C-alpha positions as MATLAB code, in Angstrom:
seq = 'XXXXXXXXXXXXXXXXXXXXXXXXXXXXXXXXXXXXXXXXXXXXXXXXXXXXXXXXXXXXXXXXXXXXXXXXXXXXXXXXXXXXXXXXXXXXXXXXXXXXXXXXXXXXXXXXXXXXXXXXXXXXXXXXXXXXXXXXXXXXXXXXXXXXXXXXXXXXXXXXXXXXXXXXXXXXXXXXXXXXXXXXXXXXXXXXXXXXXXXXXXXXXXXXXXXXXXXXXXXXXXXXXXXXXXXXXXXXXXXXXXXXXXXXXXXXXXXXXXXXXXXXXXXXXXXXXXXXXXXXXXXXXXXXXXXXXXXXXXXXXXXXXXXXXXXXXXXXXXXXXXXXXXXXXXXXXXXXXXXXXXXXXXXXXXXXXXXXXXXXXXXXXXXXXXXXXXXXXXXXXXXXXXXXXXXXXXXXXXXXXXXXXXXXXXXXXXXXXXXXXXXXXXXXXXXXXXXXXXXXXXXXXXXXXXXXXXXXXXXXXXXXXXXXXXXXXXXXXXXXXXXXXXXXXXXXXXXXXXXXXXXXXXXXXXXXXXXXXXXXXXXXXXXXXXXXXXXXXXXXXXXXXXXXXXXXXXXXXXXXXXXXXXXXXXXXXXXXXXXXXXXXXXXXXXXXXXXXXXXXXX';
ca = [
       0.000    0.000    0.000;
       1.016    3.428   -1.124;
       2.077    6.170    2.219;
      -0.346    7.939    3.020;
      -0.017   12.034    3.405;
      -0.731   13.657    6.287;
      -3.910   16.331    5.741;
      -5.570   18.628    8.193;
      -8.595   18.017    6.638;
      -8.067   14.274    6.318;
      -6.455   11.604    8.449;
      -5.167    8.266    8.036;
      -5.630    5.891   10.830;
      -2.219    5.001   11.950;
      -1.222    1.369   11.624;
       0.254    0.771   14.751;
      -2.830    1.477   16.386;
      -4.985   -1.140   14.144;
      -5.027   -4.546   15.380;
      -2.887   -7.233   12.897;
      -6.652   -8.725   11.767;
      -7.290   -5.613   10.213;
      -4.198   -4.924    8.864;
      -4.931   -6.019    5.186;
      -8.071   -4.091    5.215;
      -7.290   -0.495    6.649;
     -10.055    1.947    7.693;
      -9.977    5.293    6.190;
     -10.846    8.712    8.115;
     -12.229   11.340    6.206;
     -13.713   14.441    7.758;
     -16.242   15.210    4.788;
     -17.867   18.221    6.356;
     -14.960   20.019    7.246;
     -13.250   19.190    4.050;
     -15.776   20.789    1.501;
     -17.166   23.299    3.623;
     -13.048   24.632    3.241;
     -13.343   23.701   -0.410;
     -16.781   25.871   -1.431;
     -15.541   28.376    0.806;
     -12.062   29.069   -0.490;
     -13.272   28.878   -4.212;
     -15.879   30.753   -5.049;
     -19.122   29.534   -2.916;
     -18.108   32.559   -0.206;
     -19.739   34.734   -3.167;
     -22.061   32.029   -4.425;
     -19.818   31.257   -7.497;
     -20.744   27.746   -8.586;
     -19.346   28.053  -11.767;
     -15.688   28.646   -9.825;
     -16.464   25.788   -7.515;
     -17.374   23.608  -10.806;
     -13.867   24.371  -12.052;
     -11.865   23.738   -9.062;
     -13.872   20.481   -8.424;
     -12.712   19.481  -12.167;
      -9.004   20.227  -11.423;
      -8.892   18.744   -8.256;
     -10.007   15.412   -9.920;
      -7.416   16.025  -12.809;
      -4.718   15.774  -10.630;
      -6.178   12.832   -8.370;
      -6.269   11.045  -11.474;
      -2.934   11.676  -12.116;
      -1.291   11.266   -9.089;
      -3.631    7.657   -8.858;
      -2.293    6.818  -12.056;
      -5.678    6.259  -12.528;
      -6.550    8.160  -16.205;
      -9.210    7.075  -18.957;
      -6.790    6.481  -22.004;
      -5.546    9.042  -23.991;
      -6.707    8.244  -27.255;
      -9.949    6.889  -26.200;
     -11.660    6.949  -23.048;
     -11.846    3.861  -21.394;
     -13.815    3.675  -18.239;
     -12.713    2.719  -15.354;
     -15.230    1.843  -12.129;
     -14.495    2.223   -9.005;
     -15.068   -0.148   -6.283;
     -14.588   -1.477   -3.851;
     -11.341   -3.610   -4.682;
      -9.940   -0.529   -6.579;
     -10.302    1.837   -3.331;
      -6.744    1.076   -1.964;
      -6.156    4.890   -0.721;
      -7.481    7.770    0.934;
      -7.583    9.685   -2.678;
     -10.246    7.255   -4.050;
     -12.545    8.032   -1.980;
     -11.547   11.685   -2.660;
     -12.395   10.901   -6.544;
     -15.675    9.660   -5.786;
     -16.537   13.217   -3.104;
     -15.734   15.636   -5.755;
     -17.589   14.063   -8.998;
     -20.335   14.307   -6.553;
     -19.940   18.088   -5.805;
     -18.844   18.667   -9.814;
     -22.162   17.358  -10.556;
     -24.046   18.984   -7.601;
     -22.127   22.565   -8.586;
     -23.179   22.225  -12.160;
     -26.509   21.481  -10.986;
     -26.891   24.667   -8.617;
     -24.885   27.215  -10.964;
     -28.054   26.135  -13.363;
     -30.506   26.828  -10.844;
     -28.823   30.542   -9.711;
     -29.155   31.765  -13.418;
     -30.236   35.396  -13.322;
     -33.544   34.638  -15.520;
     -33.765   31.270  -13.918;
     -33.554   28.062  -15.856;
     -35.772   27.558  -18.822;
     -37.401   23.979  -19.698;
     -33.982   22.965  -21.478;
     -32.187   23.754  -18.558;
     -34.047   22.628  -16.301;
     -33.801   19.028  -17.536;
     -30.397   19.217  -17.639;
     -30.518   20.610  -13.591;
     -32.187   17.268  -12.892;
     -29.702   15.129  -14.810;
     -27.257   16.474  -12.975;
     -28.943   16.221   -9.826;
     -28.961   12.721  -10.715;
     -25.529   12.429  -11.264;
     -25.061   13.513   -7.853;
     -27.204   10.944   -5.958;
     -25.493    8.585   -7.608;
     -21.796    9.234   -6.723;
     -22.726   10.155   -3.313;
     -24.482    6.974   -2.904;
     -21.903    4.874   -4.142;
     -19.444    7.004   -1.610;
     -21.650    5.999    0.923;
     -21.166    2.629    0.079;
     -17.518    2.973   -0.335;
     -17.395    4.682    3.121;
     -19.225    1.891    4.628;
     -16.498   -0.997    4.297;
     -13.494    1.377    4.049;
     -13.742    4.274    6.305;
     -14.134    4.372   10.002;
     -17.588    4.644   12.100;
     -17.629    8.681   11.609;
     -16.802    8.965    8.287;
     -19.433    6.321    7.285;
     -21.946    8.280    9.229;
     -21.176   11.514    7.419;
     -21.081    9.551    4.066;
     -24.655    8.454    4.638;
     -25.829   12.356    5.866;
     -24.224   13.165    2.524;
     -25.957   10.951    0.748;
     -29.480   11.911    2.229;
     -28.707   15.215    1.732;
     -28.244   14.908   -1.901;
     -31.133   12.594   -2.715;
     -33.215   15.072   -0.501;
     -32.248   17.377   -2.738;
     -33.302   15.890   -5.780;
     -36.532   15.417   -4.364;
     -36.866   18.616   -3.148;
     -36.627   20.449   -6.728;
     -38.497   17.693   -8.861;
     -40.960   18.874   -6.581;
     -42.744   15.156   -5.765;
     -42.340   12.598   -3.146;
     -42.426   15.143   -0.480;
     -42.497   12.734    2.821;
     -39.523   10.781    1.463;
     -37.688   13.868    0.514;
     -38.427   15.452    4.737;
     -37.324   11.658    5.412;
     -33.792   12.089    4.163;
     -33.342   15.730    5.149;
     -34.162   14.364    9.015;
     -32.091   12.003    8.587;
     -29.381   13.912    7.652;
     -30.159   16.575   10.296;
     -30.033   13.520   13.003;
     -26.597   12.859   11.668;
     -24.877   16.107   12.224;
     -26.325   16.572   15.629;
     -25.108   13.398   16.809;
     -21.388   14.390   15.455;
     -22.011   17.774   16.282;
     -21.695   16.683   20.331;
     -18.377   15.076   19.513;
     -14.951   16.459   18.134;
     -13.034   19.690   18.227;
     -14.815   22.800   18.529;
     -14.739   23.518   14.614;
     -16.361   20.428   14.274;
     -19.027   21.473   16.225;
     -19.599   24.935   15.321;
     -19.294   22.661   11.766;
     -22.004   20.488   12.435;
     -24.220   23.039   14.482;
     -24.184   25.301   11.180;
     -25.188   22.311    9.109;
     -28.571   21.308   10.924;
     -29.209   25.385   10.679;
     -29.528   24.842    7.135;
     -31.193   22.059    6.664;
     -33.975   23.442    9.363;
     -35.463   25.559    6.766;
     -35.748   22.422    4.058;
     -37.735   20.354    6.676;
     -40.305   23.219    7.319;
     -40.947   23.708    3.908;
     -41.531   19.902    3.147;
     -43.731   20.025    6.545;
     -45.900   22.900    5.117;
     -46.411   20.887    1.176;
     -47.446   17.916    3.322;
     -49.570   20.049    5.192;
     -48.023   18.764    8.429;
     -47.245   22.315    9.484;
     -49.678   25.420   10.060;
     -47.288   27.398    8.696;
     -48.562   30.344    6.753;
     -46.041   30.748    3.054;
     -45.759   34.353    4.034;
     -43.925   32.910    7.368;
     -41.570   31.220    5.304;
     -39.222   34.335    4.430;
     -38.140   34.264    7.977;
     -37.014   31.375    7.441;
     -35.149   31.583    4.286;
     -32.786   34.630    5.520;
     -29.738   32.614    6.391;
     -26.906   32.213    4.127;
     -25.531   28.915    2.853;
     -25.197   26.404   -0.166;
     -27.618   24.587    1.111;
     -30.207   26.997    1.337;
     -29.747   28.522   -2.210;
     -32.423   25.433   -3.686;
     -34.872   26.335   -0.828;
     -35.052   29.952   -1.405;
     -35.232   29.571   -4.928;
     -38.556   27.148   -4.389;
     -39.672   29.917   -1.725;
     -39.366   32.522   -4.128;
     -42.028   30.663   -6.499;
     -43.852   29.708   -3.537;
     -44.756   33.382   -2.753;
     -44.891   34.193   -6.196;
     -47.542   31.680   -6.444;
     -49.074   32.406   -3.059;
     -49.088   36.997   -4.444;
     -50.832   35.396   -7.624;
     -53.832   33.654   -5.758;
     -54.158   36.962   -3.440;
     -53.971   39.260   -5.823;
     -57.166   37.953   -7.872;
     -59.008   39.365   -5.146;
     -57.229   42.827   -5.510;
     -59.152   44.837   -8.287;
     -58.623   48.333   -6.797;
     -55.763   50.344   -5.535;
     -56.828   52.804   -3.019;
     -54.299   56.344   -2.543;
     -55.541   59.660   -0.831;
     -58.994   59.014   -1.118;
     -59.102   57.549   -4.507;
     -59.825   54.642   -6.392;
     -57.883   52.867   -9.362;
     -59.053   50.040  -10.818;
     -55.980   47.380  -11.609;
     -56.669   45.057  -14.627;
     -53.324   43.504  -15.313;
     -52.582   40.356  -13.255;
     -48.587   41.742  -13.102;
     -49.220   45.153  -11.470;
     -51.479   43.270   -9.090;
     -48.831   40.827   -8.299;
     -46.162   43.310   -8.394;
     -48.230   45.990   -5.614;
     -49.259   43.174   -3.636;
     -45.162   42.633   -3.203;
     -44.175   45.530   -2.391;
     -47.186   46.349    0.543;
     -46.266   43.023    2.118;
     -42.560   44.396    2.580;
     -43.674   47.305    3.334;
     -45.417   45.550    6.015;
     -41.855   44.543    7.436;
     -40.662   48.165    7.726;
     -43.845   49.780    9.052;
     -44.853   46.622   11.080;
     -44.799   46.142   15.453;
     -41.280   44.152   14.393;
     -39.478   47.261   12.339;
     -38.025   48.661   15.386;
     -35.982   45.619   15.975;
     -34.675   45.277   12.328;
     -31.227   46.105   12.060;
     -30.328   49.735    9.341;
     -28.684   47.138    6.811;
     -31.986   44.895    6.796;
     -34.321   48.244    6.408;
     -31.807   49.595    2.891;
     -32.142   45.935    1.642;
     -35.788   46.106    2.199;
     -36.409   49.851    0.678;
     -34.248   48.216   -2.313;
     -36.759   45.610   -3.070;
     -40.151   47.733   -2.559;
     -38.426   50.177   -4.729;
     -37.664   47.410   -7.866;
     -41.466   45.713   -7.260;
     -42.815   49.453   -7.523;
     -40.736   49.970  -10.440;
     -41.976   46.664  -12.511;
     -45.549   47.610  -11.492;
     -45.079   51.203  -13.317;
     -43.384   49.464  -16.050;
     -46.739   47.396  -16.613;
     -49.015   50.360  -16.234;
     -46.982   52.306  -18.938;
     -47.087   49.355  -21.262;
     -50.811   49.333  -20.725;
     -51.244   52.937  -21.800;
     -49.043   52.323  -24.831;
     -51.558   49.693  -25.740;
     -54.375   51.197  -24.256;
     -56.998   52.034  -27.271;
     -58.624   55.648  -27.336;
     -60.645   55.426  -24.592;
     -59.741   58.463  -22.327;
     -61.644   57.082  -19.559;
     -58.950   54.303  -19.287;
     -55.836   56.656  -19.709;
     -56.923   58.521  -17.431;
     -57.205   55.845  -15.127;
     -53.803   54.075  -15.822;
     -52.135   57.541  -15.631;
     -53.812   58.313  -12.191;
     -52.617   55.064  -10.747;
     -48.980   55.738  -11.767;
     -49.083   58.920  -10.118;
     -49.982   57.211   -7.286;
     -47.357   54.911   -7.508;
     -44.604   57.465   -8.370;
     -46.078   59.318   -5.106;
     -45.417   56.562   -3.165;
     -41.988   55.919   -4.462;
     -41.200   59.252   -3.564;
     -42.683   58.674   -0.186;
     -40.788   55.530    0.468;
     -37.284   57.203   -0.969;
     -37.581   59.872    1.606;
     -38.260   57.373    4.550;
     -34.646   55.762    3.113;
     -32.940   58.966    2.852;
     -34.123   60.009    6.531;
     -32.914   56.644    7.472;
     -29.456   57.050    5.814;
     -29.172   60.522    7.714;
     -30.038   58.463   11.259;
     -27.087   55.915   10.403;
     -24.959   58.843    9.503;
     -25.424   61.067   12.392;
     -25.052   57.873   14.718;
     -21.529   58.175   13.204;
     -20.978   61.625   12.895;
     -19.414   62.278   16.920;
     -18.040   58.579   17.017;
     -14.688   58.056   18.000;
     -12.755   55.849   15.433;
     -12.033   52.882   16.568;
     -11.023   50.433   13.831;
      -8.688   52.220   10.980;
     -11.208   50.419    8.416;
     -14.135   52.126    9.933;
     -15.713   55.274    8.023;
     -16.417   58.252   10.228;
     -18.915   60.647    8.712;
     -18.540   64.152    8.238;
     -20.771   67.141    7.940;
     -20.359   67.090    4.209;
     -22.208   63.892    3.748;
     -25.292   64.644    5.585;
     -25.505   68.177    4.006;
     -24.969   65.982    0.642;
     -28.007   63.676    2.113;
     -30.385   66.935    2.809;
     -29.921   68.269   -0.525;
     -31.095   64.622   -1.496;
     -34.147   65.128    0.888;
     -34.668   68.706   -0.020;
     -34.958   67.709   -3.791;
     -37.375   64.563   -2.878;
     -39.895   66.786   -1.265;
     -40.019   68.774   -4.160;
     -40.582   66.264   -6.557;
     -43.301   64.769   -4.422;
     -44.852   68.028   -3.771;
     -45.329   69.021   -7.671;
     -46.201   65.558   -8.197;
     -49.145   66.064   -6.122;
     -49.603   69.447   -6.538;
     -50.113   68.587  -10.459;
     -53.490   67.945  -11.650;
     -57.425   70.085  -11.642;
     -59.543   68.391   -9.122;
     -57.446   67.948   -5.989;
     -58.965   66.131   -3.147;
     -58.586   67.266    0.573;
     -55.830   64.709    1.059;
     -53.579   65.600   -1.890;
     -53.296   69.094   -0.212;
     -52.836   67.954    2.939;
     -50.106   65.531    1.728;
     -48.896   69.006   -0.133;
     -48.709   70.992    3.151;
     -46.731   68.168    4.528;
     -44.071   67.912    2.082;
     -43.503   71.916    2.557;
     -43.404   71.360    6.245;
     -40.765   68.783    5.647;
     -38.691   70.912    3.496;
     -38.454   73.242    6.043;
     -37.333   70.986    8.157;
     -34.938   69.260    6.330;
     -33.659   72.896    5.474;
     -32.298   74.024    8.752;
     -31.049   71.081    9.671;
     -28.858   70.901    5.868;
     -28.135   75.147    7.191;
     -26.881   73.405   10.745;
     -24.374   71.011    9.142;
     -23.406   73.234    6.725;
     -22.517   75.420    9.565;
     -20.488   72.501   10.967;
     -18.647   72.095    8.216;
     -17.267   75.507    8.006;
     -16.696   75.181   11.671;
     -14.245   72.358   10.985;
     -12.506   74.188    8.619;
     -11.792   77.143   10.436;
     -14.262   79.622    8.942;
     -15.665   81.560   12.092;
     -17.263   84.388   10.407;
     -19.185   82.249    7.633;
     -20.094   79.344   10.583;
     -21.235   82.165   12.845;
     -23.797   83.276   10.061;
     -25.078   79.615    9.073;
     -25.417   78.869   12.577;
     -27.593   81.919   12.702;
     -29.465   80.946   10.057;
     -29.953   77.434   10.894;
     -31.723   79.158   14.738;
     -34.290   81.422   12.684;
     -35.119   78.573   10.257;
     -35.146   76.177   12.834;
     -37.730   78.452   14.643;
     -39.668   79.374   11.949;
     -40.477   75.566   11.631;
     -41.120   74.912   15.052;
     -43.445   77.793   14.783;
     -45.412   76.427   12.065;
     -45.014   72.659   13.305;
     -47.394   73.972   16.871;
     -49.404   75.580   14.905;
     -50.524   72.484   12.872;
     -52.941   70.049   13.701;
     -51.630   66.904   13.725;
     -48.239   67.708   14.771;
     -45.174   65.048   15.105;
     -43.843   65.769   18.552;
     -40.791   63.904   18.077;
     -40.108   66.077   15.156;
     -40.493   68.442   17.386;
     -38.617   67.806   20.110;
     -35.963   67.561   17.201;
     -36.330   71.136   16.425;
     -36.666   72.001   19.949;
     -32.459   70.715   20.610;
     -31.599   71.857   16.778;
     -32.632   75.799   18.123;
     -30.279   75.007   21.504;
     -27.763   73.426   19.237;
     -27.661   76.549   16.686;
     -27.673   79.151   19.570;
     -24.945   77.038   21.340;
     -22.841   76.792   18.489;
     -23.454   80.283   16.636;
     -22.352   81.846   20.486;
     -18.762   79.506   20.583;
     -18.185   80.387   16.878;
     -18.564   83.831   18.140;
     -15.946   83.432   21.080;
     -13.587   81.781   19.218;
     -13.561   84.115   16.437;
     -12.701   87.103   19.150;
     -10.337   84.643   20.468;
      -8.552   84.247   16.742;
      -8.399   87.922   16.195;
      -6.891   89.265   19.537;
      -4.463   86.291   19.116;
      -3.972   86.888   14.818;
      -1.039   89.925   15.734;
       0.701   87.432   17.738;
       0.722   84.924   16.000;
       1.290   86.453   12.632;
       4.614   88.182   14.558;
       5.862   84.995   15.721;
       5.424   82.910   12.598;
       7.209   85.612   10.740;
       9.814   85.586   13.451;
      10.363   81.589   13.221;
      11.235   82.758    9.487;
      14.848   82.563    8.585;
      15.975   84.098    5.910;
      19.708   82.886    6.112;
      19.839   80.165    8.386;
      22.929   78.005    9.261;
      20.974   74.787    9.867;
      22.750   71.814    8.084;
      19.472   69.767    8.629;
      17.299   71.553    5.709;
      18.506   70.152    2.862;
      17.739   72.871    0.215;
      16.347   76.274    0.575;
      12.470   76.796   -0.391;
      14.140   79.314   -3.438;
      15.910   76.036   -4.613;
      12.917   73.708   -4.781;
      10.451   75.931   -6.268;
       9.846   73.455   -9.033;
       8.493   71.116   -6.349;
       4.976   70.920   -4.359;
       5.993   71.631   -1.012;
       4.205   73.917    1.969;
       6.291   77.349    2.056;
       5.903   77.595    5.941;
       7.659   73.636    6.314;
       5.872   70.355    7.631;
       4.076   70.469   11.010;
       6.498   68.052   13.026;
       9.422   69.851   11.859;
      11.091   71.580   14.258;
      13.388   73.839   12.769;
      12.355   77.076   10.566;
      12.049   77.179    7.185;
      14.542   79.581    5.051;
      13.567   81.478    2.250;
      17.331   82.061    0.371;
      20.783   82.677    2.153;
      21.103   86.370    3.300;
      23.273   88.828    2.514;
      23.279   87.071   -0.986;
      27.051   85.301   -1.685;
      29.631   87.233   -3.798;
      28.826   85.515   -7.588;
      31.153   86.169  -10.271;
      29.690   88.742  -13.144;
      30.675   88.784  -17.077;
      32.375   92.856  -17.967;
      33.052   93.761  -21.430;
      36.730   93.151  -22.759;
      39.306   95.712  -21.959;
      41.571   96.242  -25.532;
      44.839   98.122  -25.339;
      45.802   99.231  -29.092;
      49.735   99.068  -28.271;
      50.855   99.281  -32.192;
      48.856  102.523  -33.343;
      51.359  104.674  -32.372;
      54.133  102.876  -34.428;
      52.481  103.014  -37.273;
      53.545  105.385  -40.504;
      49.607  106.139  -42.136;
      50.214  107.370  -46.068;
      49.538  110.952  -46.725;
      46.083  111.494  -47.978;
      46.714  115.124  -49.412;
      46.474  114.605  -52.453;
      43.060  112.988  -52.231;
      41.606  116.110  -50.280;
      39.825  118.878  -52.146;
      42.122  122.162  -53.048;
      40.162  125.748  -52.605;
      39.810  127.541  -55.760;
      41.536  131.256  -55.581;
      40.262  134.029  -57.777;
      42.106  136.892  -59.514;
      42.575  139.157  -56.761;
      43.876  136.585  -54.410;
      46.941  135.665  -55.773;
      48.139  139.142  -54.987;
      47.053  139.015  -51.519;
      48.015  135.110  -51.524;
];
């Protein structure tokens, strides 16, 4: 027998410790769970990659095969089985594992399609399903004669598992597919007592997942009273083996929205009716007011922020597809006004509520961000936010209200509830005003700007009281909003008073300071340390007063300036002109003519 290698995820019973009858027939040990929950999660099933996990399954067997010795032929494939005879190492049994999870990945990266599978593919899903069954129940069998009393066990939970599986999306045989899924769950609770803590934590993980399978085959066997909108609870773990359920939940509901909605036939929005005629935009409202439901619910105040934006994500794409259908109905609609004018009134109503529901997420993005806005950093990874962002996130709110309010504002016969939704969206702009005029404040605050801080903060206090003014005055007044206006008027008054201090404080001090920067200002300087002067580096991007933890001065350029050498114009000394005989040029130069009576006088 070949040696066997030494694996953290696998281990080979040591000889000495089997007795000399069992010698010739050595029990394996492989750890099955821990080994492939490693394998899915270092390649690719982290992300819920199955088409990465396919691949590394097929490489991994490529080099079992070779390192077996055990290829097909080159020329032409020649099959070889495996049983038990052939299983003489660890690495067979390996073979047999990951054919099962090649066929189980190909399977799954079929069934997590974007558009889901079609009939083709589907067929092919099951095949492969198949497939899978089969090699883990012959490693099951293989397990059973040549591993050890644990890894048998978690052969056969693999086994059940992967038949349960099958069941579970051919959608039939229901109390044979919650048999193996039990039986599989029985399995890993048993090993999950046992063992290192991984192991358990392992194990414990394992029946997690396959809790959600056994409810669902409970409810189609109408075992269980569970309702199918109850089942998303259940579905909101993560995990490979979940991925099948949620996909049959999903079509569950789907199913379970279409059966409700036939009873929907109106959609009901300030006091008027629409009437709803497609079966989609039925379907498609009636999934977005159950989630809805979730957020506005007795349970939303224990949802986590993350949950809520994953939540506003969803109602926003089922609102989305619902005004997609109404549109395509009024491009098909014939030329009856009456029914234009109701399709167009019920996607006003939707595009009102999307604007509702968009500032609920924007006022909930502001929460998270002023939860972090005063938080001390404790992780480097950790994002800190700063006044920037939430003045960034009222602008955001500032231009939602305004789209909502001309949305309702638009239109001849306005009901009482339009107006009063109207009045509300001004009240919130206000609102939402001061508080952007607060942070803005804080932002020049940060920066050093007293003068400009001073006057936002001012503002923010007048606008923060003109809102509170008009907030008592209303009717049905929020008192948490206004309570909320209540400490942003302290705030402002607070703030706008130490911006006012500290710019007195910054002026008496600016003399003195300005006088003993310029004195820390060398002009000459004898320090060795700087390395050039700031006139030699002017080429580079450097601060002109020097870095903060420097401790010596800058210097400008040495002072008095050195003695530099300067070009002069060329001194010539003519030594030979005095030496030299010139010609006579007399007889070149012009004679004066005489007349008669000068010759005598000559």
């Amino acid at each position: 027998m070949a040696k066997q290698k030494e694996t953290s995820a696998m281990e080979i019973d040591d000889q000495s410790s089997i007795p000399s009858d069992q010698i010739s027939n050595p029990k394996f040990s492989v750890n099955v769970l821990q080994l492939l929950k490693s394998a899915q999660m270092q390649h690719g099933l982290r992300f819920g990659d199955y088409a990465r996990y396919r691949r590394y399954c097929t490489a991994r067997l490529r080099r079992l095969y070779k390192s077996l010795k055990f290829t097909h032929g080159r020329l032409k494939y020649t099959k070889r089985p495996i049983s038990i005879t052939t299983v003489t190492e660890v690495r067979f049994l390996h073979v047999v594992l990951y054919t099962a999870e090649r066929a189980w990945s190909h399977a799954m990266e079929k069934k997590t399609l974007p558009d889901g599978p079609n009939a083709r593919q589907r067929s092919y899903l099951i095949g492969r399903l198949r497939k899978a069954v089969k090699w883990a129940s012959l490693f099951q069998e293989l397990c059973s004669i040549k591993g050890d009393s644990r890894t048998s066990l978690e052969a056969e939970a693999y086994a059940a598992y992967m038949k349960g599986s099958l069941l579970f999306e051919q959608d039939q045989n229901w109390d044979v597919a919650l048999k193996c899924f039990k039986s599989a769950r029985a399995v890993y609770e048993e090993l999950g007592k046992y063992g290192d803590l991984e192991n358990q934590v392992l194990c414990r993980e394992r029946v997690e997942e396959l809790e959600p399978s056994i409810r669902y085959c409970l409810h189609k066997i109408g075992e269980s009273n569970l309702q199918t909108s109850e089942l998303v609870s259940i579905g909101e773990m993560e995990g490979p083996a979940l991925d099948l359920f949620k996909a049959k939940l999903e079509a569950a509901m789907a199913e379970a929205r279409s059966q409700q909605a036939a009873s929907m036939t109106e959609f009901h929005w300030l006091g008027n009716r629409f009437p709803i005629s497609n079966a989609k935009t039925r379907v498609s409202i009636l999934k977005a007011q159950e989630l809805e439901k979730d957020i506005h619910g007795s349970a939303a105040d224990s949802l986590p922020a993350e949950k809520k934006l994953v939540l506003y994500d969803k109602i926003f794409a089922a609102y989305h597809e619902a005004r997609s259908c109404i549109r395509n109905d009024l491009v098909t609609a014939a030329n009856s006004e009456n029914v234009k004018d109701e399709l167009s009134g019920l996607d006003k109503a939707i595009g009102a509520i999307l604007g509702q529901r968009t500032i609920e997420r924007n006022q909930l993005l502001v929460k998270i961000a002023k939860s972090k806005l005063n938080k001390v950093r404790d992780d480097k990874n950790e994002k800190v936010t700063k006044p920037e962002e939430l003045v960034r996130l009222y602008d955001l709110l500032l231009q939602n209200t305004a789209d909502l309010s001309d949305l309702v504002s638009s239109g001849r016969d306005r009901k009482m509830e339009e107006i009063a939704l109207a009045e509300e969206c001004e009240l919130k702009s206000m609102v939402f005003r001061a508080e952007r005029c607060f942070y803005l404040a804080k932002s020049y605050s940060s920066a050093g700007k007293r003068t400009e801080a001073y006057a936002l903060y001012s503002r923010a206090h007048s606008l923060a009281d003109a809102a509170l003014m008009k907030l008592q005055s209303a009717n049905a007044a929020d008192q948490v909003i206004i309570n909320e206006l209540r400490t942003l008027c302290n705030e402002s008054r607070s703030n706008s008073c130490v911006e006012h201090a500290k710019g007195i404080m910054e002026e008496e001090k600016a003399p003195e300071n300005l006088s003993k920067k310029i004195s820390n200002i060398s002009l000459n300087g004898t320090d060795k340390k700087m390395e050039k002067l700031l006139m030699e580096k002017l080429d580079t991007y450097e601060s002109a007063v020097g870095e903060a933890n420097m401790k010596v001065a800058p210097r400008i350029e040495t002072f008095p300036p050195a003695f530099q050498p300067v070009p002069r114009n060329p001194i010539v000394l003519d030594l030979a002109y005095n030496l030299i005989d010139f010609p006579s040029l007399d007889a070149r130069m012009k004679k004066d003519k005489k007349g008669f009576i000068s010759r005598f006088w000559g």
